[in-house]
């Protein structure tokens, strides 16, 4: 039997925490989340043959260990417009010893200042493994100190916006985001600030679109995030995407990102971006008379009539 492989490898510091916890339920649930790219507790309980209470207890303990909800925050740059993950560097970050860390702290004032700033943001004294992660960002990835300061602020802003001011970003989330920035070639404070602002706007718009697609109780899958990112980059906002969603539901009775993508690509080819432009082409008489369609997909003569519901069988449907 061919063994299935996954790119979602855990870090050395994460493995160290799990081993020291002496809790098999925590380790198993954490590995399941990495492998499935999901935090659905009901699904985990079923697949792991555990009770929901066991899963809840494991999740609570993982949160106390530092594997909190921030791990679910999407890292900018992780997903490309086509839905493909952006690979991390092939080599693992070094696990620096305590002696190596102390030596750098004593000899490098910039690293000392970064350590102090990160402790302010997280509100705690950093452990050796967390200092090792910070040193990996600084030396292994080679991000300049001024870029790392912007990185700290970005991660803090995202954490606060999603979970409130009482929640601080974990070092693991900061490290994960640092890899995506390094892969994107961010090398100066100016580039970092522009990159951060772009992705904060992307996350905000993604959240609105997720609501428009009536996805409330789970994270977006990698493919779903990829499609949404590509639509945003094409210039579509939640109202037009909601229209594509409604037409998809009307035509095939379920959410299908590939089917929605066909609709949106057709609009893009025709130069249609806003709801008004789409309705103008679909029903010019209705628009000229000042009317407004309540449900864009339930009328005759619409652009979605170009899509034969039978054609959906020819489209490769992905999960979500």
Tab-separated table of N, CA and C in Angstrom, residues 128-225:
chain	number	residue	atom	x	y	z
A	128	UNK	N	12.375	28.682	25.679
A	128	UNK	CA	13.514	28.448	24.794
A	128	UNK	C	13.057	28.112	23.378
A	129	UNK	N	12.023	27.267	23.241
A	129	UNK	CA	11.561	26.893	21.906
A	129	UNK	C	10.984	28.103	21.168
A	130	UNK	N	10.330	29.015	21.896
A	130	UNK	CA	9.790	30.216	21.260
A	130	UNK	C	10.906	31.171	20.858
A	131	UNK	N	11.931	31.280	21.701
A	131	UNK	CA	13.100	32.093	21.325
A	131	UNK	C	13.814	31.487	20.127
A	132	UNK	N	13.835	30.162	20.059
A	132	UNK	CA	14.436	29.483	18.913
A	132	UNK	C	13.666	29.812	17.636
A	133	UNK	N	12.323	29.842	17.737
A	133	UNK	CA	11.506	30.207	16.575
A	133	UNK	C	11.784	31.634	16.136
A	134	UNK	N	11.910	32.551	17.112
A	134	UNK	CA	12.201	33.942	16.791
A	134	UNK	C	13.570	34.073	16.133
A	135	UNK	N	14.549	33.348	16.655
A	135	UNK	CA	15.885	33.403	16.065
A	135	UNK	C	15.873	32.806	14.658
A	136	UNK	N	15.020	31.796	14.434
A	136	UNK	CA	14.885	31.230	13.095
A	136	UNK	C	14.326	32.236	12.109
A	137	UNK	N	13.352	33.033	12.550
A	137	UNK	CA	12.796	34.087	11.695
A	137	UNK	C	13.874	35.110	11.355
A	138	UNK	N	14.675	35.434	12.359
A	138	UNK	CA	15.689	36.484	12.220
A	138	UNK	C	16.901	36.022	11.415
A	139	UNK	N	17.365	34.799	11.694
A	139	UNK	CA	18.590	34.324	11.043
A	139	UNK	C	18.332	33.354	9.894
A	140	UNK	N	17.499	32.332	10.149
A	140	UNK	CA	17.262	31.309	9.126
A	140	UNK	C	16.511	31.886	7.930
A	141	UNK	N	15.438	32.654	8.202
A	141	UNK	CA	14.709	33.283	7.107
A	141	UNK	C	15.390	34.558	6.634
A	142	UNK	N	16.158	35.178	7.512
A	142	UNK	CA	16.894	36.380	7.134
A	142	UNK	C	16.031	37.620	7.011
A	143	UNK	N	14.889	37.650	7.730
A	143	UNK	CA	14.060	38.851	7.671
A	143	UNK	C	14.710	39.964	8.490
A	144	UNK	N	14.824	41.174	7.924
A	144	UNK	CA	15.398	42.295	8.679
A	144	UNK	C	14.547	42.617	9.906
A	145	UNK	N	15.171	43.220	10.902
A	145	UNK	CA	14.470	43.536	12.145
A	145	UNK	C	13.271	44.439	11.910
A	146	UNK	N	13.393	45.447	11.025
A	146	UNK	CA	12.268	46.354	10.811
A	146	UNK	C	11.088	45.642	10.144
A	147	UNK	N	11.375	44.626	9.329
A	147	UNK	CA	10.301	43.821	8.731
A	147	UNK	C	9.612	42.990	9.816
A	148	UNK	N	10.392	42.452	10.740
A	148	UNK	CA	9.827	41.619	11.811
A	148	UNK	C	8.937	42.448	12.726
A	149	UNK	N	9.304	43.713	12.965
A	149	UNK	CA	8.438	44.583	13.769
A	149	UNK	C	7.074	44.756	13.093
A	150	UNK	N	7.081	44.961	11.770
A	150	UNK	CA	5.814	45.070	11.034
A	150	UNK	C	5.048	43.752	11.115
A	151	UNK	N	5.769	42.648	11.021
A	151	UNK	CA	5.159	41.313	11.142
A	151	UNK	C	4.463	41.147	12.488
A	152	UNK	N	5.146	41.540	13.559
A	152	UNK	CA	4.556	41.459	14.899
A	152	UNK	C	3.241	42.243	14.961
A	153	UNK	N	3.272	43.471	14.453
A	153	UNK	CA	2.084	44.325	14.520
A	153	UNK	C	0.948	43.745	13.684
A	154	UNK	N	1.290	43.218	12.520
A	154	UNK	CA	0.271	42.619	11.647
A	154	UNK	C	-0.410	41.451	12.348
A	155	UNK	N	0.369	40.538	12.901
A	155	UNK	CA	-0.200	39.360	13.573
A	155	UNK	C	-1.041	39.780	14.775
A	156	UNK	N	-0.591	40.795	15.494
A	156	UNK	CA	-1.348	41.293	16.638
A	156	UNK	C	-2.673	41.902	16.191
A	157	UNK	N	-2.653	42.686	15.112
A	157	UNK	CA	-3.876	43.308	14.598
A	157	UNK	C	-4.881	42.251	14.147
A	158	UNK	N	-4.405	41.223	13.445
A	158	UNK	CA	-5.298	40.167	12.962
A	158	UNK	C	-5.915	39.416	14.134
A	159	UNK	N	-5.088	39.107	15.119
A	159	UNK	CA	-5.578	38.379	16.294
A	159	UNK	C	-6.646	39.182	17.025
A	160	UNK	N	-6.405	40.484	17.224
A	160	UNK	CA	-7.359	41.338	17.922
A	160	UNK	C	-8.655	41.494	17.135
A	161	UNK	N	-8.535	41.619	15.807
A	161	UNK	CA	-9.736	41.819	14.992
A	161	UNK	C	-10.621	40.586	14.977
A	162	UNK	N	-10.017	39.410	15.108
A	162	UNK	CA	-10.793	38.172	15.036
A	162	UNK	C	-11.274	37.677	16.385
A	163	UNK	N	-10.513	37.958	17.434
A	163	UNK	CA	-10.832	37.376	18.741
A	163	UNK	C	-10.931	38.389	19.882
A	164	UNK	N	-10.778	39.680	19.580
A	164	UNK	CA	-10.866	40.680	20.626
A	164	UNK	C	-9.500	41.061	21.159
A	165	UNK	N	-9.445	42.187	21.841
A	165	UNK	CA	-8.166	42.722	22.311
A	165	UNK	C	-7.497	41.875	23.382
A	166	UNK	N	-8.256	40.995	24.019
A	166	UNK	CA	-7.664	40.154	25.065
A	166	UNK	C	-6.852	38.998	24.494
A	167	UNK	N	-7.024	38.723	23.209
A	167	UNK	CA	-6.324	37.594	22.582
A	167	UNK	C	-5.019	38.065	21.954
A	168	UNK	N	-3.950	37.361	22.221
A	168	UNK	CA	-2.659	37.701	21.634
A	168	UNK	C	-2.232	36.615	20.654
A	169	UNK	N	-1.455	36.963	19.639
A	169	UNK	CA	-1.022	35.949	18.673
A	169	UNK	C	-0.007	35.006	19.299
A	170	UNK	N	-0.030	33.765	18.884
A	170	UNK	CA	0.954	32.804	19.359
A	170	UNK	C	2.241	32.951	18.550
A	171	UNK	N	3.339	32.506	19.117
A	171	UNK	CA	4.618	32.536	18.401
A	171	UNK	C	4.548	31.616	17.191
A	172	UNK	N	3.823	30.522	17.313
A	172	UNK	CA	3.694	29.596	16.175
A	172	UNK	C	3.008	30.284	14.998
A	173	UNK	N	1.947	31.056	15.268
A	173	UNK	CA	1.269	31.763	14.188
A	173	UNK	C	2.179	32.816	13.564
A	174	UNK	N	2.937	33.524	14.407
A	174	UNK	CA	3.876	34.524	13.896
A	174	UNK	C	4.927	33.857	13.016
A	175	UNK	N	5.434	32.705	13.454
A	175	UNK	CA	6.438	31.981	12.670
A	175	UNK	C	5.866	31.538	11.329
A	176	UNK	N	4.641	31.002	11.339
A	176	UNK	CA	3.992	30.548	10.112
A	176	UNK	C	3.806	31.707	9.136
A	177	UNK	N	3.390	32.860	9.652
A	177	UNK	CA	3.205	34.035	8.809
A	177	UNK	C	4.540	34.536	8.273
A	178	UNK	N	5.582	34.448	9.080
A	178	UNK	CA	6.912	34.868	8.638
A	178	UNK	C	7.367	34.063	7.426
A	179	UNK	N	7.074	32.763	7.426
A	179	UNK	CA	7.449	31.929	6.282
A	179	UNK	C	6.735	32.398	5.016
A	180	UNK	N	5.438	32.725	5.126
A	180	UNK	CA	4.711	33.162	3.936
A	180	UNK	C	5.248	34.502	3.437
A	181	UNK	N	5.638	35.393	4.348
A	181	UNK	CA	6.229	36.662	3.935
A	181	UNK	C	7.575	36.441	3.255
A	182	UNK	N	8.382	35.561	3.820
A	182	UNK	CA	9.687	35.278	3.219
A	182	UNK	C	9.521	34.672	1.836
A	183	UNK	N	8.545	33.768	1.683
A	183	UNK	CA	8.300	33.155	0.370
A	183	UNK	C	7.830	34.186	-0.647
A	184	UNK	N	7.131	35.220	-0.165
A	184	UNK	CA	6.635	36.267	-1.060
A	184	UNK	C	7.719	37.284	-1.407
A	185	UNK	N	8.892	37.148	-0.806
A	185	UNK	CA	9.999	38.042	-1.130
A	185	UNK	C	9.963	39.378	-0.424
A	186	UNK	N	9.236	39.470	0.693
A	186	UNK	CA	9.191	40.718	1.460
A	186	UNK	C	10.556	40.945	2.105
A	187	UNK	N	11.188	42.080	1.809
A	187	UNK	CA	12.552	42.288	2.295
A	187	UNK	C	12.802	43.671	2.890
A	188	UNK	N	11.789	44.538	2.876
A	188	UNK	CA	11.968	45.867	3.451
A	188	UNK	C	10.726	46.237	4.250
A	189	UNK	N	10.872	47.225	5.129
A	189	UNK	CA	9.733	47.656	5.943
A	189	UNK	C	8.616	48.211	5.068
A	190	UNK	N	8.979	48.918	3.995
A	190	UNK	CA	7.962	49.473	3.103
A	190	UNK	C	7.172	48.363	2.424
A	191	UNK	N	7.878	47.339	1.939
A	191	UNK	CA	7.202	46.204	1.318
A	191	UNK	C	6.335	45.469	2.338
A	192	UNK	N	6.843	45.342	3.554
A	192	UNK	CA	6.094	44.638	4.602
A	192	UNK	C	4.801	45.372	4.938
A	193	UNK	N	4.860	46.692	5.053
A	193	UNK	CA	3.658	47.466	5.381
A	193	UNK	C	2.617	47.358	4.266
A	194	UNK	N	3.085	47.438	3.008
A	194	UNK	CA	2.157	47.315	1.878
A	194	UNK	C	1.551	45.913	1.828
A	195	UNK	N	2.379	44.906	2.085
A	195	UNK	CA	1.925	43.521	2.059
A	195	UNK	C	0.911	43.277	3.168
A	196	UNK	N	1.187	43.817	4.346
A	196	UNK	CA	0.279	43.639	5.482
A	196	UNK	C	-1.068	44.289	5.211
A	197	UNK	N	-1.058	45.522	4.699
A	197	UNK	CA	-2.315	46.216	4.417
A	197	UNK	C	-3.124	45.482	3.359
A	198	UNK	N	-2.438	44.977	2.335
A	198	UNK	CA	-3.127	44.244	1.267
A	198	UNK	C	-3.827	43.014	1.822
A	199	UNK	N	-3.146	42.286	2.681
A	199	UNK	CA	-3.711	41.037	3.172
A	199	UNK	C	-4.718	41.241	4.298
A	200	UNK	N	-4.610	42.345	5.019
A	200	UNK	CA	-5.683	42.658	5.974
A	200	UNK	C	-6.972	42.973	5.215
A	201	UNK	N	-6.843	43.689	4.106
A	201	UNK	CA	-8.019	43.977	3.279
A	201	UNK	C	-8.577	42.693	2.669
A	202	UNK	N	-7.668	41.799	2.249
A	202	UNK	CA	-8.097	40.527	1.668
A	202	UNK	C	-8.852	39.686	2.691
A	203	UNK	N	-8.350	39.628	3.915
A	203	UNK	CA	-9.024	38.859	4.957
A	203	UNK	C	-10.391	39.446	5.282
A	204	UNK	N	-10.476	40.772	5.315
A	204	UNK	CA	-11.752	41.425	5.591
A	204	UNK	C	-12.767	41.111	4.499
A	205	UNK	N	-12.347	41.223	3.247
A	205	UNK	CA	-13.244	40.938	2.122
A	205	UNK	C	-13.617	39.459	2.096
A	206	UNK	N	-12.659	38.596	2.410
A	206	UNK	CA	-12.943	37.160	2.441
A	206	UNK	C	-14.005	36.838	3.482
A	207	UNK	N	-13.922	37.493	4.639
A	207	UNK	CA	-14.916	37.272	5.682
A	207	UNK	C	-16.324	37.639	5.218
A	208	UNK	N	-16.444	38.743	4.492
A	208	UNK	CA	-17.747	39.157	3.978
A	208	UNK	C	-18.273	38.151	2.966
A	209	UNK	N	-17.385	37.664	2.096
A	209	UNK	CA	-17.808	36.705	1.075
A	209	UNK	C	-18.186	35.370	1.708
A	210	UNK	N	-17.459	34.973	2.733
A	210	UNK	CA	-17.805	33.742	3.440
A	210	UNK	C	-19.227	33.813	3.980
A	211	UNK	N	-19.612	34.964	4.530
A	211	UNK	CA	-20.977	35.153	5.010
A	211	UNK	C	-21.963	35.118	3.847
A	212	UNK	N	-21.601	35.740	2.729
A	212	UNK	CA	-22.483	35.753	1.557
A	212	UNK	C	-22.734	34.346	1.029
A	213	UNK	N	-21.752	33.458	1.203
A	213	UNK	CA	-21.889	32.068	0.761
A	213	UNK	C	-22.526	31.188	1.829
A	214	UNK	N	-22.952	31.822	2.942
A	214	UNK	CA	-23.633	31.125	4.032
A	214	UNK	C	-22.768	30.017	4.644
A	215	UNK	N	-21.458	30.311	4.749
A	215	UNK	CA	-20.529	29.407	5.431
A	215	UNK	C	-20.262	30.024	6.796
A	216	UNK	N	-20.872	29.456	7.827
A	216	UNK	CA	-20.839	30.092	9.146
A	216	UNK	C	-20.054	29.298	10.190
A	217	UNK	N	-20.078	27.989	10.106
A	217	UNK	CA	-19.623	27.180	11.238
A	217	UNK	C	-18.347	26.402	10.975
A	218	UNK	N	-17.580	26.828	9.996
A	218	UNK	CA	-16.335	26.126	9.697
A	218	UNK	C	-15.374	27.050	8.966
A	219	UNK	N	-14.108	26.625	8.919
A	219	UNK	CA	-13.118	27.354	8.134
A	219	UNK	C	-13.325	27.078	6.653
A	220	UNK	N	-12.850	27.976	5.821
A	220	UNK	CA	-12.798	27.712	4.392
A	220	UNK	C	-11.757	26.641	4.110
A	221	UNK	N	-12.038	25.782	3.147
A	221	UNK	CA	-11.023	24.831	2.711
A	221	UNK	C	-9.980	25.569	1.875
A	222	UNK	N	-8.870	24.919	1.613
A	222	UNK	CA	-7.825	25.527	0.786
A	222	UNK	C	-8.357	25.885	-0.593
A	223	UNK	N	-9.143	24.979	-1.199
A	223	UNK	CA	-9.694	25.259	-2.520
A	223	UNK	C	-10.673	26.424	-2.489
A	224	UNK	N	-11.530	26.463	-1.463
A	224	UNK	CA	-12.488	27.565	-1.344
A	224	UNK	C	-11.771	28.892	-1.195
A	225	UNK	N	-10.736	28.931	-0.340
A	225	UNK	CA	-9.961	30.160	-0.160
A	225	UNK	C	-9.312	30.573	-1.470
